[in-house]
Coordinates of C-alpha atoms and ligand atoms in Angstrom, one line a residue:
Chain Q
M1 CA -25.0 1.1 -6.8
I2 CA -23.0 4.3 -6.3
K3 CA -19.8 4.9 -8.2
V4 CA -17.3 7.5 -7.3
C5 CA -13.7 6.3 -7.5
T6 CA -15.0 3.3 -9.4
Q7 CA -16.9 5.2 -12.0
T8 CA -14.9 3.8 -15.0
F9 CA -14.9 0.3 -13.6
G10 CA -16.6 -2.2 -15.9
H11 CA -16.4 0.1 -18.9
K12 CA -14.6 -0.8 -22.1
N13 CA -10.9 0.4 -21.8
P14 CA -11.6 1.8 -18.3
S15 CA -8.1 3.3 -18.0
S16 CA -8.2 5.3 -21.3
I17 CA -8.5 9.0 -21.4
D18 CA -11.4 8.7 -23.9
T19 CA -13.5 6.6 -21.5
Y20 CA -12.7 9.0 -18.7
I21 CA -13.6 12.1 -20.7
K22 CA -16.8 10.5 -22.0
L23 CA -17.9 10.0 -18.4
G24 CA -17.4 13.7 -17.7
G25 CA -13.7 13.5 -16.7
Y26 CA -11.4 16.5 -16.7
S27 CA -14.4 18.8 -16.8
A28 CA -13.8 19.9 -13.2
W29 CA -10.2 20.6 -14.0
K30 CA -11.0 22.5 -17.2
K31 CA -13.5 24.6 -15.4
I32 CA -11.0 25.5 -12.7
I33 CA -8.3 26.6 -15.1
T34 CA -10.6 28.6 -17.4
E35 CA -12.5 30.3 -14.6
K36 CA -9.4 30.6 -12.4
T37 CA -11.4 29.5 -9.4
S38 CA -9.8 30.8 -6.2
K39 CA -7.7 28.4 -4.2
S40 CA -9.7 29.0 -1.0
E41 CA -12.9 28.2 -2.8
I42 CA -11.6 24.8 -3.8
I43 CA -10.2 24.1 -0.3
N44 CA -13.5 25.2 1.3
T45 CA -15.5 22.9 -1.1
V46 CA -13.3 19.9 -0.1
K47 CA -13.6 20.9 3.6
E48 CA -17.4 21.1 3.4
S49 CA -17.7 17.8 1.7
Q50 CA -16.3 16.2 4.9
L51 CA -14.0 14.1 2.7
K52 CA -11.7 12.2 5.0
G53 CA -8.3 10.8 4.0
K54 CA -8.7 7.2 2.9
G55 CA -5.1 6.2 3.6
G56 CA -5.8 5.1 7.2
A57 CA -5.9 8.1 9.5
G58 CA -9.2 9.5 8.3
F59 CA -8.0 13.1 8.6
L60 CA -10.2 15.8 6.9
T61 CA -8.6 16.4 3.5
G62 CA -9.7 20.1 3.1
L63 CA -8.4 20.9 6.6
K64 CA -5.1 19.3 5.7
W65 CA -4.8 21.3 2.5
S66 CA -5.5 24.5 4.5
F67 CA -2.4 23.9 6.6
I68 CA -0.2 24.4 3.6
S69 CA 2.4 27.0 4.3
P70 CA 1.2 30.2 2.7
N71 CA 4.7 31.4 1.7
D72 CA 5.4 31.4 -2.0
S73 CA 8.2 28.9 -2.0
Q74 CA 8.1 25.8 -4.1
K75 CA 5.5 23.3 -2.9
Y76 CA 4.8 19.7 -3.6
L77 CA 1.9 17.3 -3.7
V78 CA 2.5 13.6 -3.1
C79 CA 0.0 10.9 -3.9
N80 CA 0.5 7.9 -1.7
S81 CA 0.0 4.8 -3.9
D82 CA 2.2 2.7 -1.7
E83 CA -0.8 0.6 -0.7
S84 CA 0.6 -2.0 1.5
E85 CA -1.4 -2.2 4.7
P86 CA -2.2 -6.0 4.9
G87 CA -5.8 -6.5 3.8
T88 CA -5.9 -3.4 1.6
C89 CA -6.4 -3.7 -2.2
K90 CA -8.4 -0.8 -3.4
D91 CA -5.8 1.7 -4.7
R92 CA -4.5 -0.9 -7.1
D93 CA -8.0 -1.1 -8.7
I94 CA -8.2 2.7 -8.9
L95 CA -4.7 2.8 -10.4
R96 CA -5.5 0.2 -13.1
Y97 CA -9.1 1.1 -13.9
N98 CA -9.5 4.8 -13.1
P99 CA -6.0 6.3 -13.3
H100 CA -7.2 9.6 -14.8
S101 CA -9.3 10.4 -11.7
V102 CA -6.1 10.3 -9.7
I103 CA -4.4 12.5 -12.2
E104 CA -7.3 15.0 -12.2
G105 CA -7.5 14.9 -8.4
M106 CA -3.7 15.5 -8.2
L107 CA -4.0 18.5 -10.6
I108 CA -6.8 20.0 -8.6
A109 CA -4.9 19.5 -5.4
C110 CA -1.7 21.0 -6.8
Y111 CA -3.6 24.0 -8.0
A112 CA -5.4 24.4 -4.6
I113 CA -2.2 24.2 -2.5
G114 CA 0.0 26.1 -5.0
A115 CA 2.2 23.2 -6.0
S116 CA 3.8 23.0 -9.4
V117 CA 4.7 19.4 -9.1
G118 CA 2.7 16.3 -8.0
Y119 CA 4.5 13.0 -7.6
N120 CA 2.5 9.8 -7.6
Y121 CA 4.5 7.2 -5.6
L122 CA 3.6 3.6 -6.4
R123 CA 4.8 0.7 -4.4
G124 CA 7.5 -1.3 -6.2
E125 CA 5.4 -4.4 -6.5
F126 CA 3.0 -2.5 -8.7
I127 CA 5.7 -2.4 -11.4
G128 CA 3.9 -5.0 -13.5
D129 CA 0.5 -3.5 -14.2
Q130 CA -0.3 -0.4 -12.3
W131 CA 3.0 1.3 -13.2
N132 CA 2.4 0.9 -16.9
V133 CA -1.2 2.1 -16.7
T134 CA -0.2 5.1 -14.6
N135 CA 2.6 6.0 -17.0
N136 CA 0.4 5.7 -20.1
A137 CA -2.4 7.7 -18.5
I138 CA -0.1 10.5 -17.6
K139 CA 1.3 10.6 -21.1
E140 CA -2.2 10.7 -22.5
A141 CA -3.0 13.7 -20.3
Y142 CA 0.2 15.5 -21.3
D143 CA -0.7 14.9 -25.0
Q144 CA -4.0 16.6 -24.5
K145 CA -2.2 19.4 -22.7
L146 CA -4.1 18.8 -19.5
I147 CA -0.8 18.6 -17.6
G148 CA 2.5 20.4 -18.3
T149 CA 3.5 23.9 -19.1
N150 CA 0.8 26.5 -19.8
I151 CA -2.0 24.0 -19.5
L152 CA -4.7 24.8 -22.2
E153 CA -3.2 28.3 -22.6
S154 CA -4.1 29.2 -19.0
N155 CA -0.6 30.2 -17.9
I156 CA -0.9 27.5 -15.3
S157 CA 1.9 24.9 -15.3
I158 CA 1.8 21.7 -13.3
D159 CA 3.7 18.5 -13.8
I160 CA 2.5 15.1 -12.6
I161 CA 5.3 12.6 -12.3
P162 CA 5.1 8.9 -11.5
L163 CA 7.6 7.3 -9.1
I164 CA 8.1 3.7 -8.2
G165 CA 9.3 2.2 -4.9
A166 CA 11.2 -1.0 -4.4
G167 CA 9.5 -2.9 -1.6
A168 CA 9.1 -1.5 2.0
Y169 CA 5.8 -1.3 3.9
I170 CA 7.1 1.6 6.0
V171 CA 7.3 3.9 2.9
G172 CA 3.5 4.2 3.1
E173 CA 4.0 6.3 6.2
E174 CA 4.0 9.8 4.8
T175 CA 7.3 11.1 6.1
A176 CA 9.1 7.8 5.2
M177 CA 7.7 8.3 1.7
L178 CA 9.3 11.8 1.6
E179 CA 12.6 10.3 2.6
S180 CA 12.2 7.6 -0.1
I181 CA 11.5 10.2 -2.8
E182 CA 14.6 12.0 -1.6
G183 CA 16.5 8.8 -2.4
K184 CA 17.1 7.5 1.1
R185 CA 16.0 4.6 3.2
G186 CA 12.4 4.9 4.2
M187 CA 12.7 6.0 7.7
P188 CA 9.9 8.1 9.2
R189 CA 10.8 11.6 10.4
I190 CA 9.9 13.1 13.8
K191 CA 6.9 15.3 13.6
P192 CA 6.6 18.3 13.9
P193 CA 7.6 19.9 11.6
F194 CA 4.7 18.5 9.6
P195 CA 5.1 18.0 5.9
A196 CA 2.7 20.9 5.2
V197 CA 5.3 23.2 6.6
Q198 CA 8.5 21.3 5.8
G199 CA 8.1 18.3 3.6
L200 CA 9.8 17.1 0.4
Y201 CA 13.3 18.6 0.0
G202 CA 12.3 20.8 3.0
K203 CA 9.5 22.4 1.1
P204 CA 5.8 22.5 2.1
T205 CA 4.2 19.3 1.0
I206 CA 0.7 17.7 1.1
I207 CA 0.5 13.9 1.1
N208 CA -2.8 12.2 0.2
N209 CA -3.9 8.7 -0.5
T210 CA -4.8 7.5 -4.0
E211 CA -8.5 7.0 -3.1
T212 CA -8.7 10.4 -1.5
L213 CA -7.3 12.2 -4.6
S214 CA -9.4 10.1 -6.9
S215 CA -12.6 11.4 -5.1
I216 CA -11.7 15.0 -5.6
P217 CA -12.8 15.6 -9.3
Y218 CA -16.2 14.1 -8.5
I219 CA -16.7 16.3 -5.5
I220 CA -15.7 19.4 -7.4
K221 CA -17.9 18.5 -10.3
N222 CA -21.0 17.4 -8.3
G223 CA -20.7 19.5 -5.2
T224 CA -20.4 19.0 -1.5
D225 CA -24.1 18.2 -0.9
W226 CA -24.0 15.5 -3.4
Y227 CA -20.9 13.9 -1.9
K228 CA -22.1 14.2 1.7
N229 CA -25.5 12.8 0.9
L230 CA -24.0 9.6 -0.5
G231 CA -23.4 8.5 3.1
E232 CA -25.9 6.4 4.9
G233 CA -27.6 7.6 8.1
D234 CA -25.4 10.1 9.9
S235 CA -22.4 9.3 7.6
H236 CA -21.0 11.4 4.8
G237 CA -19.5 10.2 1.6
V238 CA -18.3 6.8 0.4
K239 CA -15.4 4.4 1.0
M240 CA -13.9 1.5 -0.8
F241 CA -14.1 -1.6 1.3
C242 CA -11.6 -4.4 0.6
M243 CA -13.5 -7.5 1.6
S244 CA -11.1 -10.4 2.1
G245 CA -10.7 -13.6 4.0
H246 CA -13.4 -16.2 4.6
L247 CA -16.0 -14.9 2.2
T248 CA -17.9 -16.6 -0.6
K249 CA -17.0 -13.8 -3.0
P250 CA -14.2 -11.6 -1.7
N251 CA -14.4 -8.3 -3.5
V252 CA -13.6 -4.6 -3.4
I253 CA -16.9 -2.7 -2.9
E254 CA -17.4 1.0 -3.0
A255 CA -20.2 1.7 -0.6
P256 CA -21.7 4.5 1.4
L257 CA -19.9 5.2 4.7
G258 CA -22.3 4.0 7.3
T259 CA -23.3 0.9 5.4
R260 CA -23.8 -1.9 8.0
F261 CA -21.2 -4.6 8.1
S262 CA -23.9 -7.2 7.6
K263 CA -24.8 -5.7 4.3
L264 CA -21.2 -5.8 3.0
L265 CA -21.1 -9.4 4.1
D266 CA -24.2 -10.2 2.2
E267 CA -22.8 -8.5 -0.9
C268 CA -19.9 -10.9 -0.7
G269 CA -22.2 -13.9 -0.6
G270 CA -21.8 -14.4 3.2
V271 CA -19.2 -16.4 5.1
L272 CA -17.4 -19.0 3.0
D273 CA -19.0 -22.5 3.1
N274 CA -21.8 -21.1 5.3
K275 CA -19.6 -21.2 8.3
K276 CA -20.2 -19.0 11.4
L277 CA -18.5 -15.6 11.5
K278 CA -15.9 -15.4 14.2
A279 CA -14.0 -12.2 14.0
V280 CA -13.4 -9.2 11.8
I281 CA -10.4 -6.8 11.4
P282 CA -12.2 -3.9 9.7
G283 CA -9.4 -1.5 8.7
G284 CA -6.3 -3.4 7.7
S285 CA -4.2 -5.6 9.9
S286 CA -3.0 -2.6 12.1
V287 CA -6.4 -2.1 13.7
P288 CA -7.9 -4.0 16.6
V289 CA -9.9 -7.2 15.9
V290 CA -13.5 -7.4 17.0
K291 CA -15.8 -10.4 17.4
G292 CA -18.2 -11.1 14.6
E293 CA -21.4 -10.6 16.6
V294 CA -20.1 -7.2 17.8
I295 CA -19.6 -5.8 14.3
M296 CA -22.5 -7.4 12.6
D297 CA -24.9 -4.4 12.9
T298 CA -22.3 -1.7 13.1
P299 CA -22.4 1.1 10.5
M300 CA -19.0 1.1 8.8
D301 CA -17.8 4.6 9.5
Y302 CA -15.0 6.1 11.7
E303 CA -17.1 6.8 14.8
P304 CA -19.3 3.7 15.1
L305 CA -16.2 1.5 14.7
M306 CA -14.4 3.5 17.4
K307 CA -17.4 2.9 19.6
I308 CA -16.9 -0.9 19.3
G309 CA -13.2 -0.6 20.0
T310 CA -11.7 -0.6 16.5
M311 CA -11.1 1.6 13.5
L312 CA -12.0 2.0 9.9
G313 CA -8.3 2.5 8.9
S314 CA -7.7 1.8 5.3
G315 CA -10.9 -0.1 4.7
G316 CA -9.2 -3.5 4.6
V317 CA -12.0 -5.7 6.0
I318 CA -10.5 -9.1 6.9
V319 CA -13.2 -11.7 7.7
M320 CA -12.5 -14.8 9.8
D321 CA -14.8 -17.8 10.2
E322 CA -15.2 -20.1 13.2
S323 CA -12.4 -22.4 12.1
T324 CA -9.8 -19.7 12.4
C325 CA -7.0 -20.2 15.0
M326 CA -6.5 -16.7 16.5
V327 CA -3.1 -17.6 17.8
S328 CA -1.9 -18.4 14.3
V329 CA -3.4 -15.2 12.8
L330 CA -1.8 -13.0 15.4
E331 CA 1.6 -14.7 14.9
R332 CA 1.3 -13.9 11.2
I333 CA 0.4 -10.3 11.8
S334 CA 3.3 -9.9 14.3
R335 CA 5.7 -11.5 11.8
F336 CA 4.8 -8.7 9.4
Y337 CA 5.5 -5.8 11.7
Y338 CA 8.7 -7.4 12.9
A339 CA 9.9 -7.7 9.3
E340 CA 8.8 -4.2 8.4
S341 CA 10.0 -2.2 11.4
C342 CA 12.5 0.3 10.1
G343 CA 14.5 -0.1 13.3
Q344 CA 15.0 3.5 14.3
C345 CA 13.1 3.3 17.6
T346 CA 14.2 0.8 20.2
P347 CA 10.7 -0.1 21.5
C348 CA 9.5 -0.9 18.0
R349 CA 12.7 -2.6 16.8
E350 CA 13.1 -4.8 19.8
G351 CA 9.4 -5.0 20.8
T352 CA 8.2 -6.3 17.4
G353 CA 10.8 -9.0 17.6
W354 CA 9.8 -10.0 21.1
L355 CA 6.1 -10.1 20.1
Y356 CA 6.8 -12.3 17.1
K357 CA 9.2 -14.6 18.9
T358 CA 6.9 -15.1 21.8
L359 CA 4.0 -15.9 19.5
V360 CA 6.2 -18.4 17.6
K361 CA 7.1 -20.0 21.0
I362 CA 3.4 -20.2 22.0
R363 CA 2.3 -21.6 18.7
S364 CA 5.1 -24.3 18.7
G365 CA 3.7 -25.5 22.0
H366 CA 6.5 -24.1 24.2
G367 CA 4.6 -21.1 25.7
S368 CA 3.4 -20.6 29.2
Q369 CA 1.0 -18.3 31.0
S370 CA 3.8 -15.8 31.7
D371 CA 4.3 -15.4 27.9
L372 CA 0.8 -14.1 27.6
D373 CA 1.5 -11.4 30.2
L374 CA 4.8 -10.7 28.4
L375 CA 2.9 -10.1 25.1
N376 CA 0.7 -7.5 26.9
R377 CA 3.6 -5.9 28.6
V378 CA 5.7 -5.6 25.4
A379 CA 2.7 -4.2 23.5
N380 CA 2.2 -1.6 26.2
Q381 CA 5.9 -0.6 26.1
I382 CA 5.7 -0.1 22.3
E383 CA 2.5 1.8 22.2
G384 CA 2.9 5.6 22.2
H385 CA 6.7 5.4 22.5
C386 CA 7.7 5.5 18.9
I387 CA 8.3 8.0 16.0
C388 CA 5.6 6.6 13.8
A389 CA 2.4 4.7 14.0
L390 CA 4.0 1.3 13.0
G391 CA 4.8 0.7 16.6
D392 CA 1.1 1.2 17.6
A393 CA 0.1 -0.9 14.6
A394 CA 2.1 -3.7 15.9
A395 CA 0.8 -3.3 19.5
M396 CA -2.9 -2.9 18.8
P397 CA -3.5 -6.3 17.2
V398 CA -1.8 -8.0 20.1
K399 CA -3.8 -6.3 22.8
S400 CA -7.1 -6.8 21.0
F401 CA -6.5 -10.5 20.1
L402 CA -5.6 -11.2 23.7
T403 CA -8.6 -9.3 25.1
N404 CA -11.1 -10.8 22.7
F405 CA -9.8 -14.3 22.5
W406 CA -8.0 -14.7 25.9
N407 CA -9.4 -18.2 26.4
E408 CA -8.0 -19.4 23.1
F409 CA -4.5 -18.2 24.0
E410 CA -4.8 -19.6 27.5
Y411 CA -5.9 -23.0 26.0
F412 CA -2.9 -23.0 23.7
V413 CA -0.3 -22.4 26.5
E414 CA -2.0 -25.0 28.8
K415 CA -2.7 -27.7 26.3
K416 CA 0.2 -26.9 23.9
Q417 CA -2.1 -27.0 21.0
S418 CA -4.8 -24.9 19.3
M419 CA -8.3 -24.9 20.5
I420 CA -9.4 -25.1 16.9
I421 CA -9.0 -28.6 15.5
Chain U
M1 CA 34.8 4.6 -14.6
N2 CA 31.2 3.5 -15.2
I3 CA 32.4 0.7 -17.5
S4 CA 29.5 -1.5 -16.4
L5 CA 26.7 0.9 -17.2
S6 CA 25.6 0.6 -20.8
D7 CA 24.7 3.6 -22.9
K8 CA 21.1 2.4 -22.9
I9 CA 21.0 2.4 -19.1
K10 CA 22.6 5.8 -18.9
K11 CA 20.0 7.2 -21.2
E12 CA 17.3 5.8 -19.0
I13 CA 18.9 7.2 -15.9
D14 CA 19.1 10.6 -17.5
S15 CA 15.3 10.5 -18.1
I16 CA 14.8 9.4 -14.4
K17 CA 16.9 12.4 -13.3
S18 CA 14.6 14.8 -15.2
K19 CA 11.8 13.9 -12.8
F20 CA 13.6 15.7 -9.9
P21 CA 15.1 19.1 -9.2
D22 CA 18.6 19.5 -10.6
D23 CA 20.4 19.3 -7.3
Q24 CA 18.6 16.2 -6.1
N25 CA 20.4 13.3 -7.8
K26 CA 19.9 11.0 -4.9
S27 CA 16.2 10.9 -5.8
S28 CA 17.1 8.9 -8.9
I29 CA 18.8 6.1 -7.0
I30 CA 15.8 3.8 -6.5
E31 CA 14.4 3.7 -10.0
S32 CA 17.9 3.6 -11.5
L33 CA 18.8 0.5 -9.4
L34 CA 15.6 -1.2 -10.5
I35 CA 16.5 -0.9 -14.2
I36 CA 20.1 -1.8 -13.6
Q37 CA 19.1 -4.8 -11.6
H38 CA 16.6 -5.8 -14.3
E39 CA 19.3 -5.7 -17.0
N40 CA 21.7 -7.7 -14.8
N41 CA 19.6 -10.9 -14.4
G42 CA 17.8 -9.6 -11.3
Y43 CA 20.6 -8.8 -9.0
L44 CA 23.0 -6.0 -8.1
T45 CA 26.8 -6.2 -7.7
N46 CA 29.1 -3.9 -5.8
E47 CA 30.5 -2.8 -9.1
L48 CA 27.1 -1.8 -10.5
I49 CA 26.2 0.0 -7.3
E50 CA 29.4 2.0 -7.4
S51 CA 29.0 2.8 -11.0
L52 CA 25.6 4.2 -10.3
A53 CA 27.0 6.3 -7.5
D54 CA 29.7 7.7 -9.9
Y55 CA 27.2 8.3 -12.6
L56 CA 24.8 10.2 -10.3
N57 CA 27.7 11.9 -8.5
V58 CA 26.5 10.7 -5.1
Q59 CA 28.3 8.9 -2.3
K60 CA 28.6 5.2 -2.7
I61 CA 27.2 4.7 0.8
D62 CA 24.0 6.4 -0.3
V63 CA 23.4 3.9 -3.0
Y64 CA 24.4 0.9 -0.7
E65 CA 21.9 2.1 1.9
V66 CA 19.1 2.1 -0.6
A67 CA 20.2 -1.2 -2.2
T68 CA 20.1 -2.9 1.2
F69 CA 16.9 -1.3 2.6
Y70 CA 14.3 -2.2 0.0
S71 CA 13.3 -5.8 -0.4
M72 CA 13.1 -5.9 -4.2
F73 CA 16.8 -5.5 -4.5
S74 CA 19.0 -8.6 -4.4
L75 CA 22.7 -8.4 -3.7
K76 CA 23.2 -12.0 -4.7
P77 CA 22.4 -13.9 -7.9
I78 CA 18.9 -15.4 -7.9
G79 CA 16.9 -17.5 -10.3
K80 CA 15.6 -16.0 -13.4
N81 CA 11.9 -16.0 -12.6
I82 CA 10.9 -14.5 -9.3
I83 CA 8.0 -16.1 -7.5
S84 CA 6.5 -14.2 -4.5
V85 CA 3.6 -16.0 -2.8
C86 CA 1.8 -13.7 -0.5
T87 CA 1.5 -15.3 2.9
N88 CA 0.1 -12.3 4.7
V89 CA -3.1 -12.5 6.8
S90 CA -5.8 -12.5 4.1
C91 CA -3.9 -15.0 2.0
M92 CA -3.0 -17.1 5.0
L93 CA -6.8 -17.4 5.7
R94 CA -7.1 -18.8 2.2
N95 CA -4.4 -21.4 2.7
S96 CA -1.4 -19.6 1.2
D97 CA 0.9 -21.8 3.4
Q98 CA -0.2 -24.8 1.5
I99 CA 0.5 -23.0 -1.7
V100 CA 4.0 -22.3 -0.6
N101 CA 4.5 -25.9 0.4
Y102 CA 3.2 -27.1 -2.9
I103 CA 5.6 -24.8 -4.8
E104 CA 8.5 -25.8 -2.6
K105 CA 7.9 -29.5 -3.4
K106 CA 7.2 -28.9 -7.0
L107 CA 10.4 -26.9 -7.6
K108 CA 12.4 -28.7 -5.0
V109 CA 13.4 -25.6 -3.2
K110 CA 12.9 -24.0 0.2
I111 CA 11.5 -20.5 0.5
G112 CA 14.2 -18.0 -0.1
E113 CA 16.1 -20.2 -2.5
S114 CA 16.6 -20.5 -6.2
T115 CA 16.2 -23.8 -8.2
K116 CA 19.4 -25.7 -9.2
D117 CA 18.9 -24.8 -12.8
N118 CA 18.5 -21.2 -11.8
K119 CA 15.1 -21.0 -13.5
F120 CA 13.1 -19.9 -10.4
Y121 CA 13.7 -17.9 -7.3
L122 CA 11.1 -18.4 -4.5
K123 CA 11.2 -15.1 -2.6
D124 CA 10.5 -15.1 1.1
E125 CA 7.8 -12.5 0.8
M126 CA 6.7 -10.7 4.0
E127 CA 4.4 -8.1 2.5
C128 CA 0.8 -8.2 1.5
L129 CA 0.8 -7.8 -2.2
A130 CA -2.4 -5.7 -2.3
A131 CA -4.6 -8.3 -4.0
C132 CA -6.2 -9.7 -0.9
N133 CA -9.6 -10.2 -2.6
G134 CA -7.9 -12.6 -5.0
A135 CA -6.3 -14.7 -2.2
P136 CA -4.4 -16.9 -2.4
M137 CA -2.2 -15.1 -4.8
M138 CA 1.3 -14.9 -6.1
Q139 CA 3.4 -12.7 -8.3
V140 CA 5.6 -14.2 -10.9
N141 CA 7.9 -11.6 -12.3
H142 CA 5.6 -9.0 -10.9
I143 CA 2.5 -10.2 -12.7
N144 CA -0.3 -11.2 -10.4
Y145 CA -1.9 -14.6 -10.4
E146 CA -4.9 -14.8 -8.1
N147 CA -7.4 -17.4 -6.7
L148 CA -4.6 -20.0 -7.0
T149 CA -5.2 -23.7 -7.1
Y150 CA -2.5 -26.4 -7.5
E151 CA -3.6 -26.9 -11.1
K152 CA -3.3 -23.2 -11.8
I153 CA 0.1 -23.1 -10.4
D154 CA 1.2 -26.0 -12.5
K155 CA -0.1 -24.3 -15.6
I156 CA 1.6 -21.0 -14.8
L157 CA 5.0 -22.4 -13.8
D158 CA 5.1 -25.1 -16.4
G159 CA 4.2 -22.5 -19.0
I160 CA 7.4 -20.5 -18.4
K161 CA 9.9 -21.3 -21.1
D162 CA 13.5 -22.1 -20.5
D163 CA 15.1 -19.8 -23.1
Ligands
FMN501 C1 3.2 2.3 9.0 C2 2.3 3.1 8.1 C3 2.0 2.7 6.8 C4 1.1 3.4 6.1 N1 0.8 3.0 4.8 C5 0.0 3.7 4.0 C6 -0.2 3.3 2.7 O1 0.2 2.2 2.2 N2 -1.0 4.1 1.9 C7 -1.5 5.3 2.4 O2 -2.2 6.0 1.7 N3 -1.3 5.7 3.6 C8 -0.5 5.0 4.5 N4 -0.2 5.4 5.7 C9 -0.8 6.7 6.2 C10 0.0 7.9 5.7 O3 1.0 8.1 6.7 C11 -0.8 9.1 5.5 O4 -1.5 9.4 6.7 C12 -1.7 9.1 4.3 O5 -1.1 8.8 3.2 C13 -2.4 10.5 4.2 O6 -3.3 10.5 3.1 P1 -4.9 10.7 3.4 O7 -5.0 11.8 4.4 O8 -5.5 11.0 2.1 O9 -5.4 9.4 4.0 C14 0.6 4.6 6.6 C15 0.9 5.0 7.9 C16 1.8 4.3 8.6 C17 2.1 4.7 10.0
SF4_502 S1 7.9 3.1 15.1 FE1 9.1 1.4 14.1 S2 8.8 1.7 11.9 FE2 8.2 3.7 12.9 S3 10.0 4.9 13.0 FE3 10.1 3.8 14.9 S4 11.2 1.9 14.4 FE4 10.7 2.8 12.5
FES503 S1 -2.8 -10.6 2.2 FE1 -2.2 -11.5 0.4 S2 -2.5 -10.0 -1.1 FE2 -3.0 -9.0 0.8

């Protein structure tokens, strides 16, 4: 079993700095600050490792870092620990069991992009457990002079600061997060300008996901070849897969990118109650659904999933068995995007409402054939016409559910009841 | 001015302010509201919102906007213990709707309401609470309880003291 972001998991006191250091933690950071490794060398290492952002978009991390404005103004790093894409539950494990990897990754990232401050923004609902662990871990690292002013007498000063949200899915979108840190409503900004040029308080800013930053110390320590070779087949690196839904043993599994879906399914003890697999949403509720038989042998990586019409997204793998009513699932997904739309763009604000209300109508037995066409039409009107990807996230499930399970939707509007009894 | 913010709260707000650049007081609004709300039995009043605006020297509207945008802020009194049952997709697949029904019956409330004795507030939670592998799950006062069964729910809720 490979362990990158999950290295401390299962150890005694996994979140303590002693455990982390015993396992080699902070050695990458200490090496960098004693040797004064050049920034470009670090960015190149991350680039060559092919590390892709784990927050959803899968953008190459090293490449993103290289976009940071080279001027010598104040710069910021933001760690996106808002984890709220439905079906995603990996960052919460990293935050509570391996918080120091995130801190070390943030320190290295700050150094590489020339930021003197790194904020770790946790979703409000993490205030019970993850928030306390994060605060403690940061304090431990300050006490050992790994963070702060003149770190280990190196003349390098970086602050790592925890922040907490207060409940809003949209804040996970990177520019909405910047707005939120600035103390405003979480409303996404129009891009460009991109945050790497004009981000927090108008200053160049890099935003990365928790899992992305947690991977950094291990890549710096063990090298690019090591990380790349962890992948299976043509794939590079690893990913945390959040296996949920109709499984015997739902679980968060860190596995090589390129691992076949069937293998992940096996590791979760197969479909619950030995039922037949019906459908899978492999990357959080925003990505298209696919039929079970289509994904079964697919390597779980960005490209192979694109080929079958879906995406890896955040790695939230939602598994549905044969007893699942797809109309009900889509209704629930649409409720979410309707509730969470920030309301700035008319197509998203109005469209998500239409989608949800139409699905409620269908599911209560009052729908007609024309409502199915309406769903497709509204989804098309939202897609590509909004400031942020929430609009697309609301549209893609609708289109894919209708395409893959048309007969089920048709049955519902004709018979006024679910095909699934 | 600021009569409703205690010295303790002011001290906490000062330490929140130190996380941000000197000229960025708005950044402190969210975390400050969370602690103010916590001290005020889980909800915010206009008076508190305005005191925070005064204390941070920001516009009142700035604080109102934040207080109304984020779902963890309540502008009306709610029951003491907040229950949020996740009913998003992974939890729905593991019968979270029945969990909600069970709690509604048990506490004699509808989702979105507080119990008559004000002991519980059953929040109408829209978000996935990032514990999908533990579905069905709920948070009670922001502590996670996972793989829920009716017996487990009884134990958790019955175990909460009145005080
Ligand atoms: C509606 C919406 C919600 C998002 N939620 C999250 C989230 O909860 N966590 C996250 O890391 N990224 C989220 N993202 C993606 C971020 O905008 C951003 O791409 C990501 O944090 C970049 O980090 P990465 O390159 O390391 O993946 C979301 C995007 C959108 C459009
Ligand atoms: S697409 Fe939706 S969530 Fe995104 S900015 Fe527009 S209205 Fe807000
Ligand atoms: S769907 Fe319920 S915790 Fe994610």
